[in-house]
Amino acid sequence: MSIKAIQKIALFSIVAGSATAISNTYNLSWAQVADTQEVSIQFQAMVGDKAFTCGSSYSNLGIAKSSVTPTDFRFYVSNIGLIDASGMVVPLQLEQDGKWQYQNVALLDFEDKSGSCANGTSETRTQVTGSVPAGDYKGITFMLGVPFNLNHNDATLAPSPLNLTSMWWNWQGGYKFVRIDLENQKMAANDGTQQHGDSHSQYDSHHKGQRHNDQGHDHQGHTQHGAIQGFLIHLGSTGCQMEGNSQQPKFCNHPNTSTFIFSEFNLAENVIVADLAALVSESNLERNEPDTPLGCMSALNDSDCTTIMNNFGIPYQGQPSSEQTFFRIE
């Protein structure tokens, strides 16, 4: 006999595949049943129509038609649910594997520490695994990011996959929900640009991860003319306010999480594609806004973030996002 409790949750985001934002109320069905099914949700990192691989260079990216070499490609997803035939969202109970998934958070890691990705980890992860009540599911929803209750803990003490300090800013800022690092040989010579390693802290900790053998190096880039330059995309919360002596903030003015809903998704046939080319399609990867962090690290008043945040489906600088382009179903 099944036991069901219905909980309501409001999702505020851009719907993938739709041109309008939503702020509707959906029913999440939390079910404990005798009959469950194991599921595996596949993700793939792409650069346009080409698969992402460490050491490969990709051309014609952004408005400057740049050639870049990615050096990192990782992100966290959470609050994953499958949509059944009646339109009900049923939460996916993640497999607690002690490495890639913890509670309702999963890490997707597409770099393998080879070639240009030397600062990453050798193991990759391209799927999310878990279980749901047996049934017929036609769609999927998930959040890009780490939930607030897990986002502001000490990464050096956290369970895996939240123990990667290369995916963490600090107590106040929390985790980098997305880390995509690019090298570019054609970035403009220093034109007053302040070359920060990070908008939240000036470096990534070199603390060794507990189970991922993480070695988090900073990717600050260089200012010499003609040297390899970086364009970093680090998505995370900003404006996080602490009270008293607490190291953990009570809230963040800009959570910078986004929830995606795909009404058509076949577990047996489809893959969720994260497309770097689509993400940076309106960005100039050869120039950095003066006196701002290198690339887009979620800081306010950084024009390098305007289109990237929009393509993540996240409002920025008081402007709503029109339509996310980072994820698609294939």
Coordinates of C-alpha atoms in Angstrom, one line a residue:
M1 CA 0.0 0.0 0.0
S2 CA 1.5 3.3 -0.9
I3 CA 1.7 6.3 1.4
K4 CA 1.7 9.7 -0.3
A5 CA 2.1 13.1 1.0
I6 CA 1.6 16.1 -1.3
Q7 CA 3.9 19.1 -0.8
K8 CA 3.6 22.2 -2.8
I9 CA 6.6 24.1 -4.1
A10 CA 6.9 27.2 -6.2
L11 CA 9.4 27.1 -9.0
F12 CA 10.7 30.5 -10.2
S13 CA 12.8 30.1 -13.3
I14 CA 12.9 30.0 -17.0
V15 CA 11.4 26.8 -18.5
A16 CA 13.8 25.1 -20.9
G17 CA 12.2 25.0 -24.3
S18 CA 9.9 27.9 -23.5
A19 CA 10.3 31.6 -24.0
T20 CA 8.5 32.7 -20.9
A21 CA 9.4 32.7 -17.2
I22 CA 7.2 30.7 -14.8
S23 CA 6.1 31.3 -11.2
N24 CA 3.5 28.6 -11.0
T25 CA 2.7 26.1 -8.2
Y26 CA 3.5 22.4 -8.9
N27 CA 2.6 19.4 -6.8
L28 CA 5.5 17.2 -5.7
S29 CA 4.5 13.7 -4.9
W30 CA 6.6 12.3 -2.1
A31 CA 5.9 8.6 -2.3
Q32 CA 7.0 5.6 -0.3
V33 CA 6.0 2.5 -2.2
A34 CA 6.8 -1.2 -2.4
D35 CA 7.3 -1.0 -6.1
T36 CA 10.1 1.2 -7.2
Q37 CA 12.3 1.4 -10.3
E38 CA 15.9 2.3 -10.6
V39 CA 16.7 5.1 -13.1
S40 CA 19.8 6.6 -14.7
I41 CA 19.7 10.1 -16.1
Q42 CA 22.4 10.8 -18.7
F43 CA 24.1 14.1 -19.1
Q44 CA 26.6 15.1 -21.9
A45 CA 28.8 18.2 -22.2
M46 CA 28.9 19.6 -25.7
V47 CA 30.4 22.5 -27.5
G48 CA 27.8 23.1 -30.2
D49 CA 27.6 19.9 -32.1
K50 CA 31.0 18.6 -30.8
A51 CA 31.4 16.6 -27.6
F52 CA 33.5 18.2 -24.9
T53 CA 36.9 16.5 -24.3
C54 CA 39.9 17.7 -22.4
G55 CA 42.7 19.0 -24.6
S56 CA 40.4 19.8 -27.5
S57 CA 40.1 23.3 -28.9
Y58 CA 36.9 24.7 -30.2
S59 CA 36.5 27.5 -32.7
N60 CA 33.9 30.1 -33.6
L61 CA 32.6 30.6 -30.1
G62 CA 30.9 33.8 -29.0
I63 CA 30.6 37.1 -30.9
A64 CA 34.3 37.3 -31.6
K65 CA 34.3 33.7 -33.1
S66 CA 37.0 32.8 -30.7
S67 CA 39.1 29.6 -30.5
V68 CA 39.3 28.3 -26.9
T69 CA 40.5 25.3 -25.0
P70 CA 38.3 24.4 -22.0
T71 CA 40.2 23.4 -18.9
D72 CA 37.3 22.5 -16.6
F73 CA 33.6 21.5 -17.0
R74 CA 31.7 20.6 -13.8
F75 CA 28.4 21.5 -12.2
Y76 CA 26.0 20.5 -9.4
V77 CA 22.3 19.7 -10.0
S78 CA 19.7 19.1 -7.2
N79 CA 16.0 18.6 -6.5
I80 CA 15.6 16.3 -9.5
G81 CA 12.1 15.1 -10.2
L82 CA 10.3 13.1 -12.9
I83 CA 7.0 14.2 -14.4
D84 CA 4.4 11.5 -14.7
A85 CA 1.6 11.2 -17.3
S86 CA -0.7 13.2 -15.1
G87 CA 1.7 16.1 -14.8
M88 CA 2.7 15.2 -11.2
V89 CA 6.4 15.8 -10.3
V90 CA 7.8 12.9 -8.4
P91 CA 11.1 13.5 -6.6
L92 CA 14.0 11.2 -7.6
Q93 CA 15.5 9.6 -4.5
L94 CA 19.2 9.8 -5.3
E95 CA 21.4 6.8 -4.7
Q96 CA 23.6 7.7 -1.8
D97 CA 26.9 6.5 -3.3
G98 CA 29.3 8.3 -0.9
K99 CA 31.0 10.0 -3.8
W100 CA 29.0 11.7 -6.5
Q101 CA 25.6 12.1 -4.8
Y102 CA 24.6 13.4 -1.3
Q103 CA 21.1 13.9 -0.1
N104 CA 19.4 15.6 -3.1
V105 CA 22.6 17.0 -4.7
A106 CA 24.6 15.4 -7.5
L107 CA 27.9 16.4 -9.2
L108 CA 28.4 16.1 -12.9
D109 CA 32.1 16.1 -13.9
F110 CA 33.1 15.9 -17.5
E111 CA 36.8 16.7 -17.3
D112 CA 39.3 13.8 -16.7
K113 CA 42.4 15.6 -15.6
S114 CA 44.1 14.9 -19.0
G115 CA 45.6 17.5 -21.3
S116 CA 44.5 21.0 -20.5
C117 CA 42.4 19.8 -17.6
A118 CA 45.4 19.0 -15.4
N119 CA 43.9 20.7 -12.4
G120 CA 40.8 18.5 -12.3
T121 CA 40.1 15.0 -11.3
S122 CA 40.8 11.8 -13.2
E123 CA 37.3 10.3 -12.7
T124 CA 34.3 11.6 -14.6
R125 CA 30.6 11.4 -13.9
T126 CA 28.0 11.8 -16.6
Q127 CA 24.9 10.4 -15.0
V128 CA 22.6 10.8 -12.0
T129 CA 21.2 7.6 -10.5
G130 CA 18.3 7.0 -8.1
S131 CA 14.9 5.5 -7.8
V132 CA 11.3 6.5 -8.2
P133 CA 7.9 4.8 -7.8
A134 CA 7.3 2.5 -10.7
G135 CA 5.4 4.3 -13.3
D136 CA 5.3 6.0 -16.7
Y137 CA 7.3 9.2 -16.8
K138 CA 7.3 11.7 -19.6
G139 CA 9.3 14.7 -18.3
I140 CA 12.0 15.9 -16.0
T141 CA 12.8 18.9 -13.7
F142 CA 16.0 19.8 -11.9
M143 CA 17.7 22.7 -10.3
L144 CA 21.2 23.9 -11.3
G145 CA 22.9 24.6 -8.0
V146 CA 23.2 23.5 -4.4
P147 CA 20.2 24.1 -2.0
F148 CA 20.7 26.8 0.5
N149 CA 20.8 24.4 3.5
L150 CA 23.8 22.7 2.1
N151 CA 25.4 25.6 0.3
H152 CA 27.1 27.4 3.2
N153 CA 29.0 24.6 5.0
D154 CA 32.7 24.0 5.3
A155 CA 33.8 22.1 2.2
T156 CA 36.9 20.8 4.0
L157 CA 34.6 18.9 6.3
A158 CA 31.6 18.2 4.0
P159 CA 30.7 14.8 2.6
S160 CA 31.6 14.0 -1.1
P161 CA 30.8 15.5 -3.6
L162 CA 30.5 18.7 -1.5
N163 CA 34.1 18.3 -0.4
L164 CA 35.7 19.7 -3.5
T165 CA 37.3 22.9 -2.5
S166 CA 37.9 23.8 -6.2
M167 CA 34.1 24.0 -6.4
W168 CA 33.8 26.2 -3.3
W169 CA 34.3 29.9 -2.6
N170 CA 34.0 30.2 1.1
W171 CA 31.5 30.0 3.9
Q172 CA 29.7 33.1 2.8
G173 CA 29.6 32.6 -0.9
G174 CA 29.1 28.8 -0.8
Y175 CA 29.7 26.5 -3.8
K176 CA 30.5 27.2 -7.4
F177 CA 27.4 25.6 -8.9
V178 CA 29.0 25.7 -12.3
R179 CA 32.7 25.8 -13.1
I180 CA 33.7 26.1 -16.7
D181 CA 37.2 27.4 -17.4
L182 CA 38.5 28.4 -20.8
E183 CA 41.9 29.3 -22.1
N184 CA 42.2 31.8 -25.0
Q185 CA 45.3 32.9 -26.8
K186 CA 43.7 35.9 -28.3
M187 CA 42.4 37.8 -25.3
A188 CA 43.1 41.5 -25.5
A189 CA 46.2 42.8 -23.7
N190 CA 45.6 44.2 -20.3
D191 CA 43.5 47.3 -20.8
G192 CA 43.0 48.2 -17.2
T193 CA 41.4 44.8 -16.4
Q194 CA 41.9 43.7 -12.8
Q195 CA 42.9 40.0 -13.1
H196 CA 41.1 38.4 -10.2
G197 CA 41.4 34.7 -9.6
D198 CA 37.9 34.8 -8.1
S199 CA 35.2 37.3 -7.3
H200 CA 34.6 35.8 -3.8
S201 CA 38.2 35.0 -2.9
Q202 CA 41.4 35.6 -4.7
Y203 CA 42.2 31.9 -5.1
D204 CA 40.9 28.4 -4.9
S205 CA 42.0 26.4 -1.9
H206 CA 44.7 23.8 -2.5
H207 CA 43.1 21.5 0.1
K208 CA 43.0 17.9 -1.1
G209 CA 39.5 16.5 -1.5
Q210 CA 38.7 13.6 0.8
R211 CA 37.5 11.1 -1.8
H212 CA 37.8 12.8 -5.1
N213 CA 41.6 13.5 -4.8
D214 CA 40.7 17.1 -5.7
Q215 CA 43.5 19.6 -6.4
G216 CA 41.9 22.9 -6.7
H217 CA 44.2 25.4 -8.4
D218 CA 43.3 28.9 -9.3
H219 CA 43.0 29.9 -12.9
Q220 CA 43.9 33.6 -12.6
G221 CA 45.0 34.1 -16.2
H222 CA 47.9 36.4 -17.1
T223 CA 48.1 39.9 -18.3
Q224 CA 51.1 39.6 -20.7
H225 CA 50.3 40.5 -24.3
G226 CA 50.0 37.3 -26.3
A227 CA 49.9 35.0 -23.3
I228 CA 47.2 32.4 -22.8
Q229 CA 44.3 34.2 -21.2
G230 CA 41.4 32.8 -19.3
F231 CA 37.7 33.2 -19.4
L232 CA 36.2 31.7 -16.3
I233 CA 32.5 30.9 -15.8
H234 CA 31.8 30.3 -12.1
L235 CA 28.1 30.4 -11.1
G236 CA 27.2 30.8 -7.5
S237 CA 25.2 32.8 -4.9
T238 CA 26.1 36.4 -4.2
G239 CA 25.0 39.0 -1.7
C240 CA 24.9 36.4 1.1
Q241 CA 24.3 38.2 4.4
M242 CA 25.7 36.9 7.7
E243 CA 24.4 38.0 11.2
G244 CA 26.5 38.3 14.3
N245 CA 29.4 36.0 14.6
S246 CA 27.9 33.3 12.5
Q247 CA 30.0 32.1 9.5
Q248 CA 26.8 30.9 7.7
P249 CA 24.6 33.5 6.0
K250 CA 20.9 33.7 6.8
F251 CA 20.0 34.5 3.2
C252 CA 21.5 35.6 -0.2
N253 CA 20.2 38.5 -2.1
H254 CA 21.1 36.7 -5.3
P255 CA 20.8 32.9 -4.9
N256 CA 21.6 32.4 -8.7
T257 CA 20.0 29.0 -8.9
S258 CA 17.7 28.1 -11.7
T259 CA 15.1 25.3 -12.1
F260 CA 14.5 23.7 -15.5
I261 CA 11.4 21.8 -16.6
F262 CA 11.4 19.7 -19.7
S263 CA 7.9 18.4 -20.5
E264 CA 9.2 15.8 -22.9
F265 CA 12.0 13.5 -21.7
N266 CA 12.3 9.7 -22.3
L267 CA 14.5 8.0 -19.7
A268 CA 15.5 5.2 -22.0
E269 CA 16.3 7.4 -25.0
N270 CA 17.2 11.0 -24.1
V271 CA 20.2 12.7 -22.7
I272 CA 20.4 16.2 -21.1
V273 CA 23.0 18.2 -23.0
A274 CA 24.9 21.1 -21.4
D275 CA 26.1 23.2 -24.3
L276 CA 29.0 25.6 -23.8
A277 CA 28.7 27.1 -27.2
A278 CA 25.1 28.1 -26.5
L279 CA 26.0 29.5 -23.1
V280 CA 28.7 31.9 -24.5
S281 CA 27.0 32.6 -27.8
E282 CA 26.6 36.3 -27.0
S283 CA 29.8 36.8 -25.1
N284 CA 33.1 38.2 -26.2
L285 CA 35.7 35.6 -25.0
E286 CA 38.6 37.8 -26.2
R287 CA 38.0 40.8 -23.9
N288 CA 37.3 41.2 -20.2
E289 CA 35.4 44.1 -18.8
P290 CA 38.0 46.4 -17.0
D291 CA 38.2 46.2 -13.2
T292 CA 36.1 43.1 -13.0
P293 CA 36.9 39.4 -12.3
L294 CA 38.1 37.4 -15.2
G295 CA 35.2 36.1 -17.2
C296 CA 31.9 35.8 -15.3
M297 CA 32.0 34.8 -11.7
S298 CA 28.5 35.9 -10.8
A299 CA 29.6 39.4 -9.6
L300 CA 27.2 42.3 -9.9
N301 CA 27.9 45.1 -12.3
D302 CA 29.9 42.9 -14.6
S303 CA 28.9 43.2 -18.2
D304 CA 30.6 39.9 -19.0
C305 CA 27.9 38.2 -16.9
T306 CA 24.9 39.8 -18.6
T307 CA 24.3 37.3 -21.4
I308 CA 25.8 34.3 -19.6
M309 CA 23.4 34.7 -16.6
N310 CA 20.5 35.1 -19.1
N311 CA 21.5 31.9 -20.9
F312 CA 21.6 30.1 -17.5
G313 CA 18.0 31.3 -17.1
I314 CA 18.8 33.6 -14.2
P315 CA 17.7 37.2 -13.7
Y316 CA 20.6 39.6 -13.5
Q317 CA 20.9 43.3 -12.6
G318 CA 17.2 43.5 -12.1
Q319 CA 16.4 42.2 -15.6
P320 CA 14.5 39.0 -16.0
S321 CA 15.9 36.2 -18.1
S322 CA 14.3 35.7 -21.5
E323 CA 15.1 32.1 -22.1
Q324 CA 17.8 29.7 -21.0
T325 CA 20.0 28.1 -23.6
F326 CA 22.5 26.0 -21.6
F327 CA 20.5 22.8 -21.4
R328 CA 18.6 20.9 -24.1
I329 CA 17.3 17.4 -24.6
E330 CA 18.6 15.1 -27.3

